[in-house]
XYZ file of C-alpha atoms in Angstrom:
679
model
C 21.365 0.619 -14.806
C 22.757 3.369 -13.911
C 21.903 3.552 -10.345
C 22.773 0.552 -8.086
C 22.042 -1.056 -4.982
C 25.755 -0.541 -3.981
C 26.200 -3.164 -1.298
C 28.728 -2.882 1.605
C 30.570 -4.614 4.367
C 29.335 -6.372 7.587
C 31.552 -7.378 10.306
C 34.551 -6.833 12.641
C 35.425 -3.933 14.433
C 38.444 -3.780 12.121
C 36.412 -3.243 9.177
C 34.145 -0.725 10.729
C 36.300 2.582 10.463
C 38.101 2.581 7.567
C 40.253 5.731 7.133
C 40.660 7.745 4.073
C 44.230 7.709 2.784
C 44.018 10.796 0.750
C 46.353 12.103 -1.532
C 48.838 14.600 0.058
C 48.458 18.407 -0.553
C 45.413 19.869 0.391
C 43.431 17.181 2.130
C 42.349 16.812 5.511
C 42.971 13.475 7.533
C 39.675 12.390 7.228
C 38.279 9.697 9.477
C 35.298 8.744 7.549
C 33.766 5.372 8.788
C 32.494 3.178 6.261
C 28.934 2.746 7.405
C 28.002 0.529 4.516
C 29.440 -1.775 7.045
C 26.732 -3.727 9.231
C 27.006 -2.196 13.030
C 29.132 0.896 11.894
C 26.449 2.806 13.328
C 27.139 1.811 16.672
C 31.196 1.847 16.532
C 31.048 5.569 17.761
C 28.993 8.656 18.564
C 27.181 10.821 16.040
C 29.882 12.706 14.064
C 29.830 16.524 13.179
C 28.501 16.970 9.598
C 31.765 18.635 8.846
C 33.585 15.379 9.630
C 31.565 12.715 8.157
C 28.556 14.114 6.437
C 26.954 10.778 5.164
C 26.973 8.986 8.460
C 26.032 12.006 10.433
C 22.898 12.949 8.225
C 22.100 8.835 8.300
C 23.285 8.229 11.699
C 19.774 7.181 13.346
C 18.936 5.159 10.328
C 22.120 3.487 10.346
C 21.686 2.547 13.915
C 18.406 0.816 13.638
C 18.386 -0.444 9.922
C 17.893 -4.531 10.061
C 18.192 -6.667 7.277
C 14.858 -8.734 6.590
C 15.176 -12.600 6.783
C 17.261 -14.016 3.666
C 18.373 -10.664 2.519
C 22.103 -9.158 2.521
C 21.140 -5.431 2.138
C 19.102 -2.916 3.369
C 18.785 0.703 1.636
C 16.930 3.344 0.010
C 16.380 1.119 -2.973
C 15.052 -1.848 -0.723
C 12.966 0.242 1.434
C 11.024 1.648 -2.064
C 11.310 -1.900 -3.369
C 9.270 -2.744 -0.068
C 6.544 -0.099 -0.996
C 6.353 -1.305 -4.490
C 6.422 -4.899 -3.480
C 3.181 -4.678 -1.113
C 1.127 -2.708 -3.556
C 1.735 -5.566 -6.316
C 1.295 -8.405 -3.923
C -2.287 -6.994 -3.740
C -2.626 -7.013 -7.310
C -1.205 -10.484 -7.824
C -4.605 -11.526 -5.468
C -7.348 -9.091 -6.753
C -9.855 -11.358 -8.319
C -11.239 -8.126 -9.683
C -8.804 -7.522 -11.987
C -9.432 -7.901 -15.580
C -7.230 -8.762 -18.733
C -5.113 -11.072 -20.128
C -1.694 -9.773 -18.271
C -3.608 -10.085 -14.907
C -4.709 -13.596 -15.598
C -1.287 -14.529 -16.518
C 0.622 -12.913 -13.503
C -2.144 -14.105 -11.182
C -2.271 -17.980 -12.670
C 1.669 -18.036 -12.390
C 1.226 -16.789 -8.874
C -1.077 -19.461 -7.949
C 1.252 -21.993 -9.215
C 3.961 -20.724 -7.567
C 2.187 -21.129 -4.125
C 0.583 -24.425 -4.585
C 3.673 -26.354 -2.553
C 1.281 -29.308 -2.215
C 1.555 -30.084 -6.033
C 5.091 -28.665 -6.367
C 6.021 -31.300 -3.669
C 3.969 -34.205 -5.399
C 5.905 -33.606 -8.490
C 9.330 -33.162 -6.756
C 11.948 -33.039 -9.521
C 9.971 -34.855 -12.367
C 9.337 -31.676 -14.260
C 12.820 -31.127 -15.341
C 13.872 -34.696 -15.567
C 12.596 -34.845 -19.458
C 15.177 -32.302 -20.193
C 18.079 -33.881 -18.102
C 17.249 -37.462 -20.010
C 17.657 -35.882 -23.106
C 20.969 -34.275 -22.332
C 22.048 -37.785 -21.104
C 20.814 -39.512 -24.356
C 23.695 -37.559 -26.092
C 26.324 -39.956 -27.263
C 28.778 -37.794 -29.766
C 29.552 -34.495 -30.708
C 26.629 -35.006 -33.415
C 24.419 -35.690 -30.998
C 25.345 -32.623 -29.024
C 24.940 -30.491 -32.365
C 21.422 -31.975 -32.785
C 20.460 -31.002 -29.346
C 21.791 -27.496 -29.654
C 20.097 -26.753 -32.770
C 16.534 -28.424 -31.966
C 14.296 -24.962 -32.058
C 11.796 -27.132 -29.868
C 13.870 -27.826 -26.770
C 13.983 -24.746 -24.314
C 17.475 -25.434 -23.831
C 17.391 -24.531 -19.674
C 20.877 -25.474 -19.343
C 22.379 -22.899 -22.146
C 23.276 -23.126 -25.621
C 26.891 -22.552 -24.999
C 26.545 -19.021 -26.246
C 24.127 -15.998 -26.217
C 21.994 -14.395 -29.176
C 19.674 -11.613 -29.374
C 18.999 -8.305 -31.112
C 20.172 -5.319 -30.260
C 20.213 -1.468 -31.801
C 23.365 -1.717 -34.476
C 25.972 0.558 -32.629
C 26.938 1.953 -36.061
C 23.187 2.548 -37.658
C 21.053 2.787 -34.319
C 17.973 3.278 -36.338
C 18.233 -0.714 -37.504
C 18.142 -3.585 -35.299
C 20.828 -6.031 -35.528
C 21.988 -9.611 -33.869
C 24.150 -9.765 -31.090
C 26.492 -12.903 -30.238
C 28.229 -13.328 -26.982
C 29.574 -15.909 -24.552
C 27.411 -17.977 -22.339
C 27.297 -16.850 -18.392
C 30.036 -18.451 -16.035
C 29.076 -19.884 -12.704
C 31.723 -17.576 -10.919
C 30.661 -14.633 -13.352
C 34.062 -13.140 -14.150
C 36.235 -15.055 -16.744
C 39.314 -13.720 -15.067
C 38.754 -15.731 -12.186
C 39.420 -18.903 -14.076
C 42.669 -17.656 -15.057
C 43.911 -16.517 -11.799
C 46.645 -18.384 -9.726
C 44.286 -18.400 -6.922
C 40.413 -17.583 -6.703
C 39.456 -14.564 -4.988
C 37.837 -14.729 -1.500
C 34.523 -13.898 -2.980
C 34.806 -16.377 -5.651
C 35.982 -19.078 -3.273
C 33.079 -18.576 -1.450
C 31.051 -18.542 -4.251
C 32.726 -21.771 -5.663
C 31.935 -23.556 -2.306
C 28.477 -22.814 -2.217
C 27.746 -23.775 -5.760
C 29.624 -27.337 -5.263
C 27.234 -27.730 -2.315
C 24.400 -27.075 -4.043
C 25.039 -28.862 -7.054
C 25.776 -32.034 -5.561
C 22.476 -31.869 -3.861
C 20.688 -31.143 -6.980
C 22.389 -34.074 -9.144
C 21.598 -36.514 -6.351
C 17.942 -35.290 -6.118
C 17.963 -35.903 -10.206
C 19.198 -39.545 -9.470
C 23.211 -39.262 -9.906
C 24.945 -41.635 -7.359
C 27.357 -39.331 -5.139
C 30.220 -40.319 -6.893
C 28.790 -39.564 -10.327
C 27.630 -36.302 -8.952
C 31.156 -35.201 -7.787
C 32.731 -36.147 -11.298
C 30.320 -34.239 -12.978
C 30.648 -31.174 -10.757
C 34.352 -31.411 -11.219
C 33.707 -31.921 -15.093
C 31.576 -28.644 -14.961
C 34.347 -26.649 -13.529
C 37.254 -28.085 -16.019
C 34.871 -27.015 -18.719
C 34.039 -23.663 -17.511
C 37.715 -22.856 -16.984
C 38.427 -24.177 -20.971
C 35.554 -21.836 -22.003
C 36.823 -18.778 -20.089
C 40.159 -19.204 -21.195
C 39.876 -16.438 -23.873
C 36.583 -14.823 -22.820
C 36.765 -11.043 -21.572
C 37.066 -10.630 -17.680
C 34.171 -8.067 -15.962
C 36.376 -5.326 -15.593
C 37.658 -5.331 -19.238
C 33.835 -5.755 -20.503
C 33.228 -2.631 -18.325
C 35.833 -0.619 -19.507
C 35.116 2.337 -22.152
C 37.293 0.787 -24.781
C 34.827 -2.346 -24.661
C 32.184 -0.605 -26.427
C 34.725 -0.752 -29.755
C 36.176 -3.672 -29.278
C 32.917 -5.625 -28.925
C 31.591 -4.651 -32.063
C 32.638 -6.805 -34.839
C 30.371 -6.924 -37.680
C 30.291 -10.315 -39.371
C 27.964 -12.325 -42.167
C 26.402 -15.491 -41.469
C 28.654 -17.153 -43.902
C 31.928 -15.340 -41.998
C 30.249 -16.975 -38.666
C 30.228 -20.018 -40.199
C 33.578 -20.046 -41.937
C 35.262 -18.737 -38.403
C 32.918 -21.732 -36.527
C 33.488 -25.132 -38.333
C 33.246 -27.024 -35.480
C 30.793 -25.464 -32.852
C 27.523 -24.828 -34.966
C 26.819 -21.564 -34.251
C 25.479 -20.466 -37.612
C 23.165 -23.514 -37.263
C 22.040 -22.315 -33.563
C 21.430 -18.742 -35.028
C 18.930 -20.297 -37.818
C 17.274 -22.753 -35.308
C 16.772 -19.655 -32.837
C 15.278 -17.647 -35.597
C 18.059 -15.188 -35.923
C 19.351 -16.289 -39.308
C 17.809 -13.951 -41.572
C 19.631 -10.863 -40.166
C 21.636 -8.911 -42.731
C 24.663 -9.275 -40.297
C 25.686 -10.043 -37.008
C 27.789 -8.360 -34.394
C 30.286 -10.903 -32.418
C 31.478 -9.272 -29.314
C 34.249 -11.654 -28.420
C 36.002 -13.120 -31.757
C 38.901 -14.778 -29.557
C 36.187 -16.554 -27.361
C 34.731 -18.157 -30.856
C 38.009 -19.285 -31.972
C 38.446 -20.767 -28.398
C 34.840 -22.564 -28.111
C 35.873 -24.281 -31.604
C 38.924 -25.902 -30.005
C 36.926 -26.857 -26.798
C 33.879 -28.282 -28.863
C 35.653 -31.751 -29.353
C 34.794 -35.480 -28.425
C 37.388 -35.349 -25.461
C 35.429 -32.798 -24.005
C 31.921 -34.223 -24.363
C 31.143 -35.659 -21.090
C 32.400 -32.254 -19.189
C 30.084 -30.432 -21.714
C 27.013 -32.533 -21.011
C 27.809 -32.067 -17.051
C 27.409 -28.125 -17.689
C 24.564 -28.561 -19.982
C 22.836 -30.740 -16.911
C 23.866 -28.714 -14.032
C 22.806 -25.530 -15.529
C 19.262 -27.182 -16.327
C 18.866 -27.996 -12.881
C 20.258 -24.513 -11.440
C 17.967 -22.620 -13.896
C 14.764 -24.490 -12.980
C 15.656 -25.429 -8.958
C 13.363 -22.383 -7.682
C 10.257 -23.897 -9.339
C 10.676 -27.254 -8.028
C 9.697 -28.524 -4.589
C 10.454 -27.145 -1.286
C 13.549 -29.023 -0.969
C 15.019 -27.641 -4.133
C 13.918 -24.178 -3.116
C 15.416 -24.611 0.409
C 18.993 -25.493 -1.165
C 18.476 -22.651 -3.325
C 18.391 -20.105 -0.384
C 21.135 -22.010 1.328
C 23.296 -21.267 -1.888
C 22.630 -17.489 -1.867
C 23.098 -17.283 1.999
C 26.464 -18.608 1.712
C 27.537 -16.472 -1.063
C 26.163 -13.490 0.288
C 26.105 -13.614 3.923
C 22.727 -13.606 4.727
C 20.547 -15.549 6.889
C 17.058 -17.247 7.034
C 14.755 -17.044 4.042
C 12.418 -14.371 2.793
C 8.596 -15.097 3.334
C 6.656 -17.187 0.933
C 4.678 -14.112 -0.253
C 7.607 -12.155 -1.307
C 9.366 -15.168 -2.831
C 6.229 -15.606 -5.052
C 6.201 -11.968 -6.098
C 9.895 -11.796 -7.082
C 9.324 -15.046 -9.087
C 6.237 -13.356 -10.982
C 8.702 -10.348 -11.607
C 11.365 -12.428 -13.133
C 9.460 -14.398 -15.652
C 6.623 -12.070 -16.304
C 7.804 -8.675 -15.230
C 6.128 -6.741 -18.415
C 2.514 -8.094 -17.834
C 3.163 -7.330 -14.075
C 4.206 -3.948 -15.119
C 1.196 -2.892 -16.897
C -1.117 -4.106 -14.234
C 1.122 -1.954 -11.747
C 1.045 1.096 -13.863
C -2.444 1.032 -14.485
C -3.394 0.737 -11.202
C -0.692 2.855 -9.245
C 1.491 5.190 -11.888
C 0.197 8.912 -11.411
C -0.085 10.725 -14.752
C 0.510 14.035 -12.404
C 3.709 12.895 -11.318
C 4.877 11.567 -14.495
C 4.302 15.533 -16.103
C 5.871 16.610 -13.075
C 8.982 14.486 -13.941
C 8.850 15.453 -17.338
C 8.994 18.939 -16.552
C 11.986 18.481 -14.488
C 13.956 16.686 -17.128
C 13.211 19.619 -19.031
C 14.835 21.718 -16.436
C 17.737 19.692 -16.372
C 18.257 19.643 -20.250
C 18.010 23.451 -20.104
C 20.731 23.524 -17.626
C 23.068 21.246 -19.701
C 22.096 23.031 -22.631
C 23.537 26.473 -21.223
C 26.297 24.862 -19.232
C 27.767 23.041 -22.512
C 27.260 26.643 -24.543
C 29.467 28.120 -21.880
C 32.076 25.250 -21.198
C 35.108 27.143 -21.996
C 37.185 24.012 -22.623
C 34.955 22.590 -25.627
C 35.760 23.999 -28.922
C 32.959 25.207 -31.028
C 32.571 21.988 -33.285
C 32.535 19.399 -30.214
C 30.006 21.728 -28.457
C 27.606 22.045 -31.199
C 27.713 18.236 -31.402
C 27.148 18.188 -27.786
C 24.121 20.033 -27.813
C 22.791 18.350 -30.818
C 22.839 15.118 -28.548
C 21.024 16.685 -25.781
C 18.566 18.113 -28.025
C 17.804 14.708 -29.502
C 17.310 12.981 -26.067
C 14.407 10.802 -25.838
C 12.351 11.403 -22.580
C 10.537 8.318 -20.984
C 9.098 8.824 -17.452
C 6.610 6.592 -15.342
C 5.163 4.043 -17.967
C 5.340 3.402 -21.845
C 2.737 5.041 -23.666
C 2.172 1.601 -25.745
C 2.131 -1.780 -24.479
C 3.847 -5.014 -25.681
C 1.148 -7.599 -26.692
C 1.367 -10.737 -24.807
C -2.036 -12.357 -26.016
C -0.219 -15.079 -27.909
C 1.479 -16.187 -24.435
C -0.301 -18.658 -22.292
C 0.732 -22.034 -20.307
C -1.342 -24.585 -18.481
C -1.648 -24.542 -14.786
C -1.728 -27.317 -12.117
C -5.345 -28.247 -12.743
C -4.687 -28.541 -16.445
C -1.752 -30.735 -15.876
C 0.899 -28.076 -16.039
C 3.816 -27.503 -14.014
C 6.042 -24.342 -13.557
C 9.032 -25.700 -15.373
C 6.663 -26.014 -18.773
C 5.219 -22.718 -17.800
C 8.856 -21.153 -18.040
C 9.469 -23.139 -21.172
C 6.700 -21.372 -22.675
C 7.511 -17.972 -21.449
C 10.753 -18.747 -22.676
C 9.796 -19.832 -26.217
C 7.246 -16.837 -26.425
C 10.275 -14.092 -25.487
C 12.643 -15.851 -28.251
C 10.030 -15.655 -30.848
C 9.170 -12.019 -30.088
C 12.934 -11.245 -30.143
C 13.454 -12.857 -33.312
C 10.682 -10.988 -34.823
C 12.847 -7.662 -34.663
C 15.077 -9.375 -36.684
C 16.114 -6.803 -39.849
C 13.531 -4.254 -38.378
C 13.636 -0.828 -37.540
C 14.608 0.050 -33.461
C 11.392 0.896 -31.899
C 12.267 4.162 -30.011
C 9.377 4.011 -27.548
C 10.312 0.845 -26.274
C 11.316 0.580 -22.965
C 13.928 -1.897 -21.475
C 13.116 -1.579 -17.703
C 9.438 -2.167 -16.869
C 7.390 0.200 -14.921
C 7.567 -1.056 -11.221
C 11.436 -1.121 -11.319
C 12.976 1.054 -8.546
C 16.035 2.534 -10.744
C 16.720 4.465 -13.441
C 18.894 4.459 -16.694
C 20.484 6.278 -19.867
C 20.411 4.250 -22.703
C 23.338 5.463 -25.237
C 21.953 3.066 -28.040
C 18.723 5.125 -28.317
C 20.009 8.268 -26.537
C 17.112 7.962 -23.904
C 16.854 8.741 -20.194
C 14.225 6.466 -18.517
C 12.702 6.997 -14.916
C 10.362 4.085 -14.289
C 7.271 4.607 -11.936
C 8.824 2.513 -9.523
C 11.404 4.581 -8.082
C 9.078 7.967 -7.966
C 8.383 7.488 -4.093
C 10.382 6.869 -1.092
C 13.147 9.466 -0.389
C 13.689 9.497 -4.016
C 10.598 11.179 -4.599
C 9.168 12.429 -1.085
C 5.603 13.892 -0.921
C 5.798 17.021 0.895
C 9.615 17.281 0.739
C 9.555 20.673 -0.849
C 12.066 21.652 -3.575
C 15.065 20.866 -1.591
C 13.759 16.959 -1.319
C 12.687 16.940 -5.056
C 15.745 18.080 -6.132
C 18.314 15.975 -3.842
C 16.270 12.899 -4.643
C 14.495 12.465 -8.252
C 16.203 15.459 -9.525
C 19.586 14.277 -8.681
C 18.586 10.940 -10.259
C 17.845 12.791 -13.477
C 20.886 15.074 -13.598
C 22.706 11.481 -13.028
C 21.342 9.869 -16.040
C 21.621 12.810 -18.501
C 25.200 13.015 -17.349
C 25.973 9.490 -18.520
C 25.020 10.864 -22.318
C 28.515 12.813 -21.464
C 30.591 10.339 -19.676
C 33.296 7.934 -20.599
C 30.926 5.409 -22.159
C 27.763 7.775 -23.407
C 30.520 10.111 -25.103
C 31.728 7.584 -27.590
C 27.742 7.582 -29.057
C 26.193 10.331 -31.118
C 22.682 12.172 -30.923
C 21.214 8.986 -32.957
C 22.812 6.481 -30.533
C 25.751 5.651 -33.248
C 28.882 4.885 -31.804
C 30.810 7.963 -33.542
C 33.787 9.934 -32.341
C 32.433 13.351 -32.568
C 35.207 14.878 -30.561
C 38.058 17.139 -31.929
C 41.360 15.874 -30.676
C 41.871 18.693 -28.238
C 38.592 18.532 -26.704
C 39.204 14.808 -26.223
C 42.387 14.813 -24.664
C 41.294 17.535 -22.214
C 37.915 15.163 -21.543
C 40.357 12.456 -20.724
C 42.298 14.227 -18.509
C 39.446 15.487 -16.489
C 38.161 11.966 -16.226
C 41.487 10.680 -15.208
C 41.737 13.273 -12.377
C 38.204 12.005 -11.168
C 39.589 8.283 -11.333
C 43.124 9.433 -9.486
C 40.870 10.914 -6.837
C 38.740 8.035 -6.564
C 41.462 5.429 -6.416
C 42.912 7.369 -3.236
C 39.752 6.300 -1.443
C 39.719 3.256 0.936
C 36.747 0.677 -0.076
C 37.962 -1.533 2.864
C 40.893 -1.693 5.075
C 43.821 -2.594 2.565
C 41.429 -2.131 -0.409
C 41.265 0.834 -2.476
C 38.449 1.963 -4.583
C 38.855 0.911 -8.276
C 38.753 4.450 -9.892
C 38.871 2.890 -13.590
C 35.928 0.622 -12.482
C 33.916 3.148 -10.917
C 34.553 6.309 -13.151
C 31.602 6.361 -15.521
C 29.300 6.274 -12.605
C 31.307 8.905 -10.536
C 31.036 11.141 -13.403
C 27.299 10.990 -13.397
C 27.190 11.411 -9.913
C 29.240 14.468 -9.810
C 27.298 15.843 -12.675
C 23.865 15.311 -11.521
C 24.963 16.817 -8.059
C 26.604 19.784 -9.598
C 23.435 20.133 -11.998
C 21.074 20.166 -9.432
C 22.906 22.915 -7.328
C 23.088 24.815 -10.368
C 19.265 24.692 -10.469
C 18.757 25.332 -6.861
C 20.853 28.835 -6.876
C 18.005 29.924 -9.127
C 15.269 29.567 -6.344
C 15.228 32.343 -3.915
C 15.620 31.136 -0.474
C 16.602 27.811 -1.387
C 17.724 25.631 1.872
C 21.354 24.049 0.500
C 21.362 22.009 4.026
C 18.543 20.563 3.416
C 19.162 19.617 -0.185
C 22.473 17.822 0.594
C 20.898 16.198 3.115
C 17.912 14.818 1.057
C 20.922 13.515 -1.169
C 22.627 11.681 1.779
C 19.600 9.846 2.377
C 19.419 8.525 -1.201
C 22.651 6.478 -0.440
C 22.306 5.293 3.248
C 22.843 1.522 3.012
C 24.041 -1.429 5.275
C 25.128 -4.777 3.611
C 26.872 -7.950 4.897
C 30.729 -8.197 4.464
C 30.181 -10.993 1.833
C 27.792 -8.783 -0.250
C 30.266 -5.801 -0.039
C 33.395 -7.810 -0.888
C 31.465 -8.985 -4.204
C 30.626 -5.287 -5.067
C 34.070 -3.987 -4.489
C 35.249 -6.054 -7.129
C 32.576 -5.918 -9.531
C 29.929 -3.036 -9.424
C 30.481 -0.105 -11.273
C 29.214 2.290 -8.689
C 31.309 3.826 -5.887
C 30.166 2.483 -2.240
C 27.206 4.464 -1.238
C 29.040 6.425 1.913
C 31.587 7.532 -0.743
C 28.676 8.684 -3.253
C 27.690 10.855 -0.537
C 31.075 12.253 0.928
C 33.127 12.350 -1.906
C 30.480 14.170 -4.256
C 29.343 16.736 -1.823
C 32.702 17.819 -0.956
C 33.186 19.229 -4.235
C 30.376 22.068 -4.237
C 31.376 25.222 -2.436
C 27.551 25.262 -1.416
C 28.111 22.490 0.900
C 30.935 24.146 2.519
C 28.832 27.274 3.066
C 25.678 25.054 4.243
C 27.511 23.386 6.889
C 30.754 25.913 8.056
C 33.150 23.173 6.825
C 36.632 24.628 7.171
C 40.536 23.557 6.802
C 41.251 20.683 9.477
C 37.523 19.162 9.312
C 37.047 15.860 8.066
C 34.842 16.887 4.815
C 37.125 19.704 3.770
C 38.955 19.176 0.349
C 41.018 22.271 -0.902
C 39.413 24.168 -3.840
C 42.349 23.476 -5.884
C 41.861 19.796 -5.362
C 38.159 19.391 -6.393
C 37.240 17.204 -8.913
C 34.704 17.706 -11.960
C 34.063 17.073 -15.511
C 31.212 19.384 -16.325
């Protein structure tokens, strides 16, 4: 996804008024308040839009916005999420709805809310899977477990596997293989001399949560402590040669993670760890080729997969099995899960029961739920209007590219060809996936949520494995209609605008052209710009990883991108913490491109009110979050912080200066020669 719910800081007055320490020469001493920080709205009087535009526009909202119980963030995305949630919660209890998708989602929903049955069962639904892992006595037993196609492997296969479009031939499906996830998320944390503040907080919360779950499953306190220690020990070994999150998000990863292997080559490279046998058991063994994303990880896991590590690997499998099912057990386990999230993200309380049930249905049955939602609430007239706006944006880009002076003819033609080949998906799919083969027993029939989750997982694996050696279906969506977000996919050169985001401040009813362009128009421009950012620009019109740039043009592109990265790196994310310009670069490019595109379209409209346009744009990025949530996002999120997505972007456009009378000496002023853009 390319539009994230970027979070921010809560807390001490020290954190409230972060100054922008801008580079010397042409910059004003801006005193922009980091209004993502909780309570920042009350820190001082309402500023002039000439000094802190984001806080000026959103001042009343920032002063009154409150977190809901159990949540660490509130913003325009979450507010629209709340609207969609209310619609869907009604559908989950509407007995008049017909169809298999409605039956599946409503049955799972009823099971989630049957706390009497869940409390009666307690931890027992997951215990057969725990006992299976405990029965492992040798590496050979471990291999037999990992290659058993009948087991849902809640606790992990020690690797990930699934189909994806081939980056060298995007018309064909291939099979990708990657490292399994880590409890601290980032492999770099395990290599650091000391854990970061957010990782320390996460580990402490994990430790407390894991100890409770293990003891609930029947392990004594000392055994539970030893297993938790073993879990971290084995994760440290597994992470030793894995790529960190930042490396994975850098443009170079697009090529470094594309390593084609045959199954014979995989088997030869993995003589101890049964990678090829796992691939077979999961249904992917007939693939013509495989993409091994991290060859160094594969070498490392073959060293780790040894008898001396067996007990620690078993601890990992037991703990991950409990973690992946805890939210499906009784009230006690559910409560512990809430405590963990609150400790990590700085939230407090618990989300309401009906919201929890809705979110769980969305997590396990998002596609069937999406069909039910779209058939009830997706408006075909809105879909048509969005498609028309997308057409206007592509027309602008076509004209812009044709006149871009720094592009040579060869690169310009390839860029326009990519634009002309863009696949457009708006609101909801034209055809729906078939879920007729998916079913599970409810409580009355002797079923439980863990077994239901196992059935869903088996169905999804089987569905994915059917794609092996097939052609890519370009009509298929990655997101679901109820998603409050949007994305560009370089793998099939597509822009995707789900119905969920077509409301709230993104698609204001009665907001006029200014609200439309500042909201969903900017979203569309942002996503199309991703086709030509540091990541998307590595793919051609068919979704192939291909260098279609001349050396001269690529050098100029890189120089322009570096100027954007360098500028964002001067901005304070928090006191003493600079924005990581490299990390946020692709999203910063997309923001700048989307806003510039909408401004260009607006110039063609007589009487267009640019002040209203920029105000509509600023409302999109209004956001409040806890300090803990913000620390996490500063380190891991590829998006600039919300207040920067407003202020650092509007100050690049002359129309902003004209609309609000911004002059040298004002906090929002940036000298023309210092303004940044790529397109």
